[in-house]
Amino acid sequence: MDTKLIKEAAEIIKNSKHLTAFTGAGISVESGIPPFRGPQGLWNTIDPTFIEISYFQSHYEDSWKDIKKIFYDFFGKAKPNAAHLALAELEKMGLLKAVITQNIDNLHQDAGSKVVYEFHGTASTLLCLRCNERFAAQNFSFEEMPPKCPKCGGRIKPDFVFYGEGIPEKAYRMSMQEATESDAVIVIGTTGEVMPACIVPQIARQNGAKVIEINISRSALTYGTTTHFLQGKAVEVMSELLKEVKAL
């Protein structure tokens, strides 16, 4: 790990007036959640058709079999790792203003982060498509499949963005506001290829922000958007970065 770069990044974080974090699947890999894209991506072994909104509507029962298995039986066991905890610590220190995440795993909130904008929604809540009631997934019984709304008997959908759906309005608006106001952004574990999420760090850079990218390999953001590239696993780099910030 480049100690000179770590020190420079720590100084940027410490001296920032408005620091934002932008996270992708790479931050949750060390919590046991595989990325969706890339060489080890989930979509290399599983056809993602089951979370296309049109398929979900026409094949409700089949879609829910895969949704339950992947997002609740498997992903539901994940716990925050040291990278999530480091971001929560930076927020407690008064340095980090918000986390913008493409992830739907709720691990930032579980780690203690208070201001989190979920660009692609969340698996932690379920939405009734008939009465619009929301339910906490952890309190929901998945014994009856496909699930029904306990209030009206309507169809239930996880509260994350399916293919073919738009980005939640508030998350989009607040993410763009953060990007415009930030003078520094920590980007962790994203390929920088998913639209429109990838424009968040780009807008920040266009507005003069320093962009610290933490990734195991270079991404679509590394050339042209990133100002400081810290290569390595999210847990290792964030742990070193937090230690250095605290030492300043």
Tab-separated table of C-alpha atoms in Angstrom, residues 3-4 11 39-40 50 66 92 106 121 134 150 163 167 169 186 201 206-207 210 216 224 239 241 246:
chain	number	residue	atom	x	y	z
A	3	THR	CA	1.870	5.237	2.352
A	4	LYS	CA	2.462	8.574	0.617
A	11	GLU	CA	-5.125	15.104	4.648
A	39	PRO	CA	-15.103	-11.681	-13.501
A	40	GLN	CA	-16.497	-12.971	-10.183
A	50	PHE	CA	-35.856	-12.653	-12.574
A	66	ASP	CA	-34.778	-16.607	-6.901
A	92	LYS	CA	-19.261	10.354	13.926
A	106	ASN	CA	-28.406	-2.012	4.279
A	121	GLY	CA	-33.304	1.278	-3.180
A	134	ARG	CA	-44.058	-1.082	3.402
A	150	PRO	CA	-50.465	-9.215	5.259
A	163	TYR	CA	-34.260	-3.558	-14.342
A	167	ILE	CA	-34.187	5.611	-9.659
A	169	GLU	CA	-36.663	10.421	-6.780
A	186	ILE	CA	-14.321	8.740	-1.291
A	201	PRO	CA	-18.438	11.189	-8.727
A	206	GLN	CA	-16.443	18.649	-12.502
A	207	ASN	CA	-17.288	20.907	-9.562
A	210	LYS	CA	-10.919	15.720	-4.988
A	216	ILE	CA	-8.800	-3.657	-6.176
A	224	GLY	CA	-10.530	11.343	-15.893
A	239	SER	CA	-8.647	0.827	7.977
A	241	LEU	CA	-6.974	5.627	5.957
A	246	LYS	CA	-7.070	10.017	13.405
